[in-house]
Coordinates of C-alpha atoms and ligand atoms in Angstrom, one line a residue:
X1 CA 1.4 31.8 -0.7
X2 CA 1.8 31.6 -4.4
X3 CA 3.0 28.7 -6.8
X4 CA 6.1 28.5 -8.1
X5 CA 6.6 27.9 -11.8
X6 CA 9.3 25.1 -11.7
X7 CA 9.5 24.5 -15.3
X8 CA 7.4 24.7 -18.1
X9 CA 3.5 23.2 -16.7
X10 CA 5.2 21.7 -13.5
X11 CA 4.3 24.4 -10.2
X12 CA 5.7 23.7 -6.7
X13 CA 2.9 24.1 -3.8
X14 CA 4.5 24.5 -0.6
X15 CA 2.8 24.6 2.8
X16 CA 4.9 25.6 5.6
X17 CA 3.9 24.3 9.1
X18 CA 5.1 26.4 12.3
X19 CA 4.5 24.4 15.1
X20 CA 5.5 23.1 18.2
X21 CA 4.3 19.8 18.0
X22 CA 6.6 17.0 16.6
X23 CA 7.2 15.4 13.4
X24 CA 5.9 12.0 13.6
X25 CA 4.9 12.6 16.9
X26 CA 8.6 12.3 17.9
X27 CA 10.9 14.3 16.7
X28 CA 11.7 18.1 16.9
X29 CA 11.1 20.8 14.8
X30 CA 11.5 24.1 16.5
X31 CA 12.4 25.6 13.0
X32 CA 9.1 23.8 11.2
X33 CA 9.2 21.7 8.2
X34 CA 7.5 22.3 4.6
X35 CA 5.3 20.4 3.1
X36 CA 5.6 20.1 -0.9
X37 CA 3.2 19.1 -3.6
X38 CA 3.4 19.8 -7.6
X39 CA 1.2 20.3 -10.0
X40 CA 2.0 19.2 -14.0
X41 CA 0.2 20.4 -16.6
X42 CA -0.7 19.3 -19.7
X43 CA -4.2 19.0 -21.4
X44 CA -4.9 17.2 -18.1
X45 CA -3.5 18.3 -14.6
X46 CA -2.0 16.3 -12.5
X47 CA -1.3 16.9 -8.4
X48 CA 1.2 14.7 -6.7
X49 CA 1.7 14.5 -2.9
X50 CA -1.2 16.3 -0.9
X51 CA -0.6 17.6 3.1
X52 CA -2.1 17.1 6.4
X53 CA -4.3 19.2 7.8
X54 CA -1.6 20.8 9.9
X55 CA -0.8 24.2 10.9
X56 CA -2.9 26.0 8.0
X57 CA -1.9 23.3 5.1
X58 CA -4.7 22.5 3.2
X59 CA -5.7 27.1 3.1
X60 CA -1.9 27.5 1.6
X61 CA -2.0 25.1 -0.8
X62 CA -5.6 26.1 -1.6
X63 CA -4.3 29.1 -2.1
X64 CA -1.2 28.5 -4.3
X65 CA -3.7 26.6 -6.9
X66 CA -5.6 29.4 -6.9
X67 CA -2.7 32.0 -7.7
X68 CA -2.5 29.6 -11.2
X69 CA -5.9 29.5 -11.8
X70 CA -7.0 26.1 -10.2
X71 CA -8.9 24.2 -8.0
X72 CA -8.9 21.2 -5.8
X73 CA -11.6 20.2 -7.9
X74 CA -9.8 20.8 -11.3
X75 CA -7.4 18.4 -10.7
X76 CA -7.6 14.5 -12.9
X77 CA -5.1 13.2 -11.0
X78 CA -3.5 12.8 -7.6
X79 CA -0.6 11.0 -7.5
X80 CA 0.5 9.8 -4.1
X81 CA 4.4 8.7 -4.1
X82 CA 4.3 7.7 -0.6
X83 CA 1.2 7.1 1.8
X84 CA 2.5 8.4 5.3
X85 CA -0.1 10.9 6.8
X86 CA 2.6 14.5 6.2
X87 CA 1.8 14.0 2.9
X88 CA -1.8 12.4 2.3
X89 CA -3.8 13.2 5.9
X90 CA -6.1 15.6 4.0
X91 CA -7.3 13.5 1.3
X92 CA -10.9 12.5 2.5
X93 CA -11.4 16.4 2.4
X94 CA -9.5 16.3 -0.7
X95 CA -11.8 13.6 -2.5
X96 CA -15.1 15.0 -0.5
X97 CA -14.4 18.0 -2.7
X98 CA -13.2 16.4 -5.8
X99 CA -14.8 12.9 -6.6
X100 CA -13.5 12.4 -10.1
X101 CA -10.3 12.4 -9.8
X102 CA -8.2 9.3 -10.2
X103 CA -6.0 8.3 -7.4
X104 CA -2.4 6.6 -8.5
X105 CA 0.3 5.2 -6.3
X106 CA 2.1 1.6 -5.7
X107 CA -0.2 -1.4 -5.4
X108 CA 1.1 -1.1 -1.3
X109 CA 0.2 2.8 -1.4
X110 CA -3.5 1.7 -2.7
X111 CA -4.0 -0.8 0.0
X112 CA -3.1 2.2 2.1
X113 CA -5.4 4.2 0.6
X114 CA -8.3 1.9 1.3
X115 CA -7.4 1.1 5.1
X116 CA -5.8 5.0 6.1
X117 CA -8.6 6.8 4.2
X118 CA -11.7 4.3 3.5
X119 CA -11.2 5.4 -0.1
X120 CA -12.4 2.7 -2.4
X121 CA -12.8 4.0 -5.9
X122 CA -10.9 5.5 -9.1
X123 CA -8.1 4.0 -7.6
X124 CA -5.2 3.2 -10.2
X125 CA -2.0 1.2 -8.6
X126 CA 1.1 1.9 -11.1
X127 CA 4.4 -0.4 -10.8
X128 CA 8.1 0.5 -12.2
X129 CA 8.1 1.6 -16.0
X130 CA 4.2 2.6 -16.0
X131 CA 3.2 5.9 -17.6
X132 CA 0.9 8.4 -16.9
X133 CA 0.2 10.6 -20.5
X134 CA -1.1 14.0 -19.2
X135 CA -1.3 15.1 -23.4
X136 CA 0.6 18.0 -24.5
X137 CA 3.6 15.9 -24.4
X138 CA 3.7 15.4 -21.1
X139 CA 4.2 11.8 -19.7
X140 CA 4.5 11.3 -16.4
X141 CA 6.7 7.5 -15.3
X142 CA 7.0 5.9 -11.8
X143 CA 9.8 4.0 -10.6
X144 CA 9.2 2.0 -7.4
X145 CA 11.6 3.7 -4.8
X146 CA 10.8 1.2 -1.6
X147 CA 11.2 2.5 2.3
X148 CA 12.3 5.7 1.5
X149 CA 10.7 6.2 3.5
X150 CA 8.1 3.4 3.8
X151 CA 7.8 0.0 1.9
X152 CA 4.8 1.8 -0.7
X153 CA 7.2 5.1 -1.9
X154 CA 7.9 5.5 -5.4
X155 CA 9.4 8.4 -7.2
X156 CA 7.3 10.2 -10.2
X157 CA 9.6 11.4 -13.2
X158 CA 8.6 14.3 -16.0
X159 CA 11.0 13.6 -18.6
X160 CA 9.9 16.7 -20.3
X161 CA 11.1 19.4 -17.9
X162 CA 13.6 16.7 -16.2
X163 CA 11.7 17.2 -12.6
X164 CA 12.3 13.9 -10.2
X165 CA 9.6 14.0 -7.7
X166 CA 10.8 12.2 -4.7
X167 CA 8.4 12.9 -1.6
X168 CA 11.1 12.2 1.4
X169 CA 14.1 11.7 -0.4
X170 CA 16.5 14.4 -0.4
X171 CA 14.3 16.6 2.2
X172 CA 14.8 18.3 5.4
X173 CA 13.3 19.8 8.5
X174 CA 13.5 23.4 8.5
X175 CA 10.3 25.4 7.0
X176 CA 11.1 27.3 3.4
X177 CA 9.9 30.5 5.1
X178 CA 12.2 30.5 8.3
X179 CA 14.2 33.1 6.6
X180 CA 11.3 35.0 4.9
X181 CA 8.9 35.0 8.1
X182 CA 9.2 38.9 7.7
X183 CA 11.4 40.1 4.8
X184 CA 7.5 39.5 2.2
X185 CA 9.8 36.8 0.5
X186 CA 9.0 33.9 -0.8
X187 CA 11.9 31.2 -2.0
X188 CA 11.9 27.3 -2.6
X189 CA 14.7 26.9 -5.2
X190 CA 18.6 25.5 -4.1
X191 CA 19.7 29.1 -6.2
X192 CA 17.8 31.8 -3.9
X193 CA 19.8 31.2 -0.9
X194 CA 22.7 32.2 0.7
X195 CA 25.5 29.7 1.5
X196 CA 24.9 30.7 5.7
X197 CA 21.0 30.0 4.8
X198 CA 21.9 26.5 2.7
X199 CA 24.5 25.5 5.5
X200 CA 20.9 25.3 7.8
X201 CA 19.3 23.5 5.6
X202 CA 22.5 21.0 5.4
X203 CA 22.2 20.5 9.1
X204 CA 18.7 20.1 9.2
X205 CA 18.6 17.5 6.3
X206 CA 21.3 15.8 8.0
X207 CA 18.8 15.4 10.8
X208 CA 16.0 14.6 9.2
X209 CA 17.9 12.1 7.3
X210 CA 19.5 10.5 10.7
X211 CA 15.9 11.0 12.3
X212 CA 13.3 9.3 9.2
X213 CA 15.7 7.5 6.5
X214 CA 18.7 6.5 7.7
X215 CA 17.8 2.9 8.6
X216 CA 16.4 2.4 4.8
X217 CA 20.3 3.4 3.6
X218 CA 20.5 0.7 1.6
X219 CA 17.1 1.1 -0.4
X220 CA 18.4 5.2 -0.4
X221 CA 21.4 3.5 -2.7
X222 CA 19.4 1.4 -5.1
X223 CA 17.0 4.0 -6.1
X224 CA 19.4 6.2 -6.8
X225 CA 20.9 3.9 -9.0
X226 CA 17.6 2.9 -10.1
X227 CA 17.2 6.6 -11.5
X228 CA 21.3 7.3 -12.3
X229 CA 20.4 7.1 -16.1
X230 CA 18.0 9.8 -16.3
X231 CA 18.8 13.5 -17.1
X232 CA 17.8 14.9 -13.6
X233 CA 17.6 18.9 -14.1
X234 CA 15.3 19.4 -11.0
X235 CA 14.5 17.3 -7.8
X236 CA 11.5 18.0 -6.2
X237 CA 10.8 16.2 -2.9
X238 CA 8.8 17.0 -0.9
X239 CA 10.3 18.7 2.2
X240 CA 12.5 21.5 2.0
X241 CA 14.1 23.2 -0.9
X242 CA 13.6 22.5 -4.8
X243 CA 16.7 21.6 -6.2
X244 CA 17.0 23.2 -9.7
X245 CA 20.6 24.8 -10.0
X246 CA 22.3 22.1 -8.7
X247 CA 20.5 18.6 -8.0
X248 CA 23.5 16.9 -8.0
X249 CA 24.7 18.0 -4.9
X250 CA 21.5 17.1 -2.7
X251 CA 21.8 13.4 -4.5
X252 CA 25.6 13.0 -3.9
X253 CA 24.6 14.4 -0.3
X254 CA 21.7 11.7 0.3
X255 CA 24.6 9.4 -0.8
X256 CA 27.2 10.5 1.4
X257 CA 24.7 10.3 4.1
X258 CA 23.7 6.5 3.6
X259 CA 27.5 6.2 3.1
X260 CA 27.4 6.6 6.8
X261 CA 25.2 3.6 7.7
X262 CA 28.7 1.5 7.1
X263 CA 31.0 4.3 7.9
X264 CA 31.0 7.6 9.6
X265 CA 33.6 10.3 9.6
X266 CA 36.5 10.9 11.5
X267 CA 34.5 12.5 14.8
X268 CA 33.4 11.0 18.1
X269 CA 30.2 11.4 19.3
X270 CA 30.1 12.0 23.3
X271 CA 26.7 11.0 24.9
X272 CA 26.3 10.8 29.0
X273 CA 24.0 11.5 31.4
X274 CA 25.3 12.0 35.3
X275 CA 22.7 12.3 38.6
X276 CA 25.2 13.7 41.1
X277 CA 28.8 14.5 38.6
X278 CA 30.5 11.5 39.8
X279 CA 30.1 9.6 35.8
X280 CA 30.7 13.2 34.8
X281 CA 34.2 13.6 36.5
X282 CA 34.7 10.8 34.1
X283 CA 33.3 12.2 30.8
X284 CA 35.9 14.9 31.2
X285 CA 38.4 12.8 31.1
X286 CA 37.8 11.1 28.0
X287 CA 36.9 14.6 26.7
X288 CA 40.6 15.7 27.4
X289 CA 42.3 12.2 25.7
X290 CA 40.2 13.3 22.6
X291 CA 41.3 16.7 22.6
X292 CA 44.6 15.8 23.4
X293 CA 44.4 13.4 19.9
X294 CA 43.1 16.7 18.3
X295 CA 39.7 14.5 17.2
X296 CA 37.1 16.6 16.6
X297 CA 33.9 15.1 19.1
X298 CA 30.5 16.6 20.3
X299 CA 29.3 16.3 23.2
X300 CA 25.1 15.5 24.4
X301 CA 23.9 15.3 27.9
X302 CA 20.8 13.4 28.3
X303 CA 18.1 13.6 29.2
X304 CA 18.5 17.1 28.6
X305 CA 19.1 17.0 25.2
X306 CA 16.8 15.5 22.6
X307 CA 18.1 12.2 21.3
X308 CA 16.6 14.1 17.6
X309 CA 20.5 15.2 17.9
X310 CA 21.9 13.0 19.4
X311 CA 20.9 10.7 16.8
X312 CA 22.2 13.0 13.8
X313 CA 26.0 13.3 15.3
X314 CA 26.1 9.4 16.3
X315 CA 24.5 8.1 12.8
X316 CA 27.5 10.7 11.2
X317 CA 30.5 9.6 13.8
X318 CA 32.5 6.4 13.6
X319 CA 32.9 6.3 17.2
X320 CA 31.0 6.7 20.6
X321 CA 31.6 7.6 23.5
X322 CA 28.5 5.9 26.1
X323 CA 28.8 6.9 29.8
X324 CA 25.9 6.5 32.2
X325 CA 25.8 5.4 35.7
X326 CA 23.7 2.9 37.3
X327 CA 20.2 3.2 38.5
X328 CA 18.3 1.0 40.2
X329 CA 20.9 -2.2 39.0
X330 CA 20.4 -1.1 35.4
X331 CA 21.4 1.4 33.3
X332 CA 20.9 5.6 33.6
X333 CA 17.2 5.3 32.0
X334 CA 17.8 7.9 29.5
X335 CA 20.5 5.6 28.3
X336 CA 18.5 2.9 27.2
X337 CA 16.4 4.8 25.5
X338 CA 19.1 6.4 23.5
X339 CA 20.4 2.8 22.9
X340 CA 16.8 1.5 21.7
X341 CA 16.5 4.6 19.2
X342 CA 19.9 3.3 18.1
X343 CA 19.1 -0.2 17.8
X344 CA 15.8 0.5 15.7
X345 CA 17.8 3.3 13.7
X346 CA 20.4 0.6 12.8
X347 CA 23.1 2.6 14.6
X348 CA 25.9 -0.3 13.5
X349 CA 29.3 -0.7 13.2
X350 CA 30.8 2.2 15.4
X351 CA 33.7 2.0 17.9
X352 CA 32.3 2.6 21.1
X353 CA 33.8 3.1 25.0
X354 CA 31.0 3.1 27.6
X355 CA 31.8 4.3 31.2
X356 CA 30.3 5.4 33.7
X357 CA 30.4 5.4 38.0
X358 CA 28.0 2.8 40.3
X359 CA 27.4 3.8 44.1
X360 CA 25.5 1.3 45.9
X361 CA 25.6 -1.5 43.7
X362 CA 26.5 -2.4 40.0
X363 CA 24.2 -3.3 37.3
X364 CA 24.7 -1.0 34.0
X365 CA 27.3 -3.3 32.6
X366 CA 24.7 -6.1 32.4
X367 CA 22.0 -4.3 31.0
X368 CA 24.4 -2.1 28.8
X369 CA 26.2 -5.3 26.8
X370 CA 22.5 -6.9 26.6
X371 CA 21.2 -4.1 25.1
X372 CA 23.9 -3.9 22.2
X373 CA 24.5 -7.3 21.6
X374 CA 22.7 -6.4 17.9
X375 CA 24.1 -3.1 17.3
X376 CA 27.8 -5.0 15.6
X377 CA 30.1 -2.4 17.7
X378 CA 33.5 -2.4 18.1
X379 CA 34.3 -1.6 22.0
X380 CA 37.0 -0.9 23.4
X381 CA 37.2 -2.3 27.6
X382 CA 35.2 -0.2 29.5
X383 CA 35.9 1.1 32.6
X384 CA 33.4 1.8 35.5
X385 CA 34.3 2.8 39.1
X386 CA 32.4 3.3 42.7
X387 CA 31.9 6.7 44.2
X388 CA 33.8 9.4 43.2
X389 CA 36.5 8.5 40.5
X390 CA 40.3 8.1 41.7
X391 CA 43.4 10.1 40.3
X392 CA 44.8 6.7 38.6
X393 CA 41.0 6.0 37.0
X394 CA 41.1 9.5 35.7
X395 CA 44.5 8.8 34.0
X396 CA 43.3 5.7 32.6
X397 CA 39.8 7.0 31.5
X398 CA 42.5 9.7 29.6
X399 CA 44.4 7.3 27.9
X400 CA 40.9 5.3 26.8
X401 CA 39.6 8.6 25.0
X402 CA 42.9 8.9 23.3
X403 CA 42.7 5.3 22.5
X404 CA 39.5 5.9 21.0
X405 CA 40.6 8.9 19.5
X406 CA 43.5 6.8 17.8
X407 CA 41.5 4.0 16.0
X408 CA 39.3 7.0 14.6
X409 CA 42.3 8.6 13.1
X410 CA 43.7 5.1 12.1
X411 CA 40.3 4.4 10.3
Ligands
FEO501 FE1 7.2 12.9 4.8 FE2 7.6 9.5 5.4 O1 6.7 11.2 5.2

């Protein structure tokens, strides 16, 4: 693993981590994820963002220094825009084998530093408009960038090579090498891949973004406008690619993606889970009204599927379709588990129909409207049946997805 020369003294790092365990100890990544940090050079050197020690990290970054000359222990500076442990779990090794250098980050992401890390000296917390002079004409400024992705993020800006560094803003799952694993390449930049390789990366940012940011929209908005003045030529964050050809798109994409915290696109997102078929019978039902609307939907069955994706299709859709069936007088567990990832996800303002079949004895209903009585959803009636499902529920279950179907074309 080398460094890549960015711009003139600015180097991207990039550890990519192959695993099978999950990011935040939640979510998915079966494709990995990348792990950036960047070095800027001037008559000082500066390192911002660090890794985990986590599948091989801290050896691959080790070793990209090295392929410019440096070492942990050359460094003045780490700069830490954002605290959580993907980006700073390796900095007691970090300090144990460089004591000098000076540690900057919010006034929050010192605090941090102190009670994650027991780190108590050469600490410097920076606020919005402070500078870091590196000499050689390069200054490095911070703008406060709040919850994106946690309330101590800010966002480090070279003016002299126009580089944003911007930690979890405007990443993505996916690992940098899951296209180079065996071809001896080596790319990080928006311009070295193809448009079948970027349309991964689309997906998988669209994920992570659903999965890590999407209930911090809002703050996604006002740091963008925060940093709309400067002359961005390069956004750096640090997962997934290095935006130098074109950082426009991956900003008007973050913003297109908060967009969806108050409005999704035209698609319905299908989510039901079924223990014998008979809430299934019903699902395909709906499914045909949608169809017959010409609407395009997905479809997740849970438990089976991670709600990782199910998330990502509901948090782009304007509408939902919720079936589940009762168990034990409450709702099909995997259900409210969806729904709670929803509610802390801020899943609001979509137009939902939940259905679903009861055999024994009601009791979804209840637990279903108590569970989203936060969520600010616009439902349509539901419609819930015992046993197997009748010819004349089937019809109307039909006409509800094409009723759903409507109000999404209508939006
Ligand atoms: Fe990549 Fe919020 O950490």
């Amino acid at each position: 693993m080398k460094a890549h020369l960015v711009s003139n003294g600015v180097y991207c790092l990039h550890a990519d981590i192959i695993t099978s365990d999950l990011f935040e100890g939640i979510w998915p990544i079966p494709d990995g994820v990348s792990l950036n940090a960047y070095i800027v050079r001037g008559e000082k050197t500066a390192l911002i963002d660090l890794v985990r020690d986590w599948a091989g990290a801290p050896r691959q970054l080790e070793e990209a220094l090295s392929s410019i000359g440096l070492k942990f222990s050359d460094i003045d500076y780490l700069i830490l825009n954002h605290l959580e442990p993907d980006h700073t779990g390796w900095l007691r090794e970090f300090r144990s084998q460089n004591p000098n250098a000076e540690i900057l980050a919010t006034a929050k992401g010192i605090n941090l530093v102190k009670s994650f890390y027991k780190v108590e000296k050469k600490l410097r917390a920076v606020k919005d408009g402070d500078t870091l002079d590196l000499g050689a004409g390069k200054v490095l400024s911070f703008f406060e960038a709040p919850n994106i992705h946690w309330p101590e993020t800010m966002i480090t800006w070279d003016e002299s090579s126009g580089t944003l560094f911007t930690c979890d803003a405007f990443g993505s799952f996916g690992a940098l090498a899951k296209f180079d694993k065996d071809n001896g390449k080596d790319r990080i930049f928006d311009d070295e891949f193809s448009p079948e390789e970027h349309a991964f990366f689309e997906k998988e940012g669209l994920r992570y973004y659903a999965n890590i940011v999407s209930s911090f929209s809002l703050f996604v908005e006002k740091a963008v406008r925060k940093v709309d003045n400067l002359e961005i030529k390069c956004v750096a964050p640090s997962h997934g690619l290095v935006w130098r050809q074109n950082p426009k798109k991956i900003i008007d994409r973050y913003l297109k993606y908060a967009s969806y915290a108050k409005k999704g696109e035209k698609e319905i997102t299908v989510i039901w889970g079924s223990m014998y078929g008979l809430t299934k019978a019903g699902v395909d039902a709906v499914i045909r009204g949608i169809e017959k609307e010409g609407v395009p939907y997905s479809a997740h069955r849970i438990p089976d599927e991670n709600v990782s994706w199910v998330l990502m299709d509901a948090y782009k859709s304007s509408a939902l379709v919720l079936a589940m069936p009762t168990y034990e007088y409450a709702m099909f567990p995997p259900m409210s588990y969806v729904l709670d990832i929803f509610r802390r996800k801020h899943i609001y303002g979509k137009k939902v129909l939940r259905i679903g079949s009861w055999g024994w004895v009601g009791g979804a209903k209840k637990d279903y409207e108590a569970a989203i009585s936060d969520l600010k959803w616009d439902s349509i009636e539901s419609c819930e049946w015992q046993g197997a499902v009748s010819e004349a529920d089937l019809a109307a279950l039909e006409e509800k997805g094409r009723e759903l179907a409507r109000l999404v074309k209508n939006q």
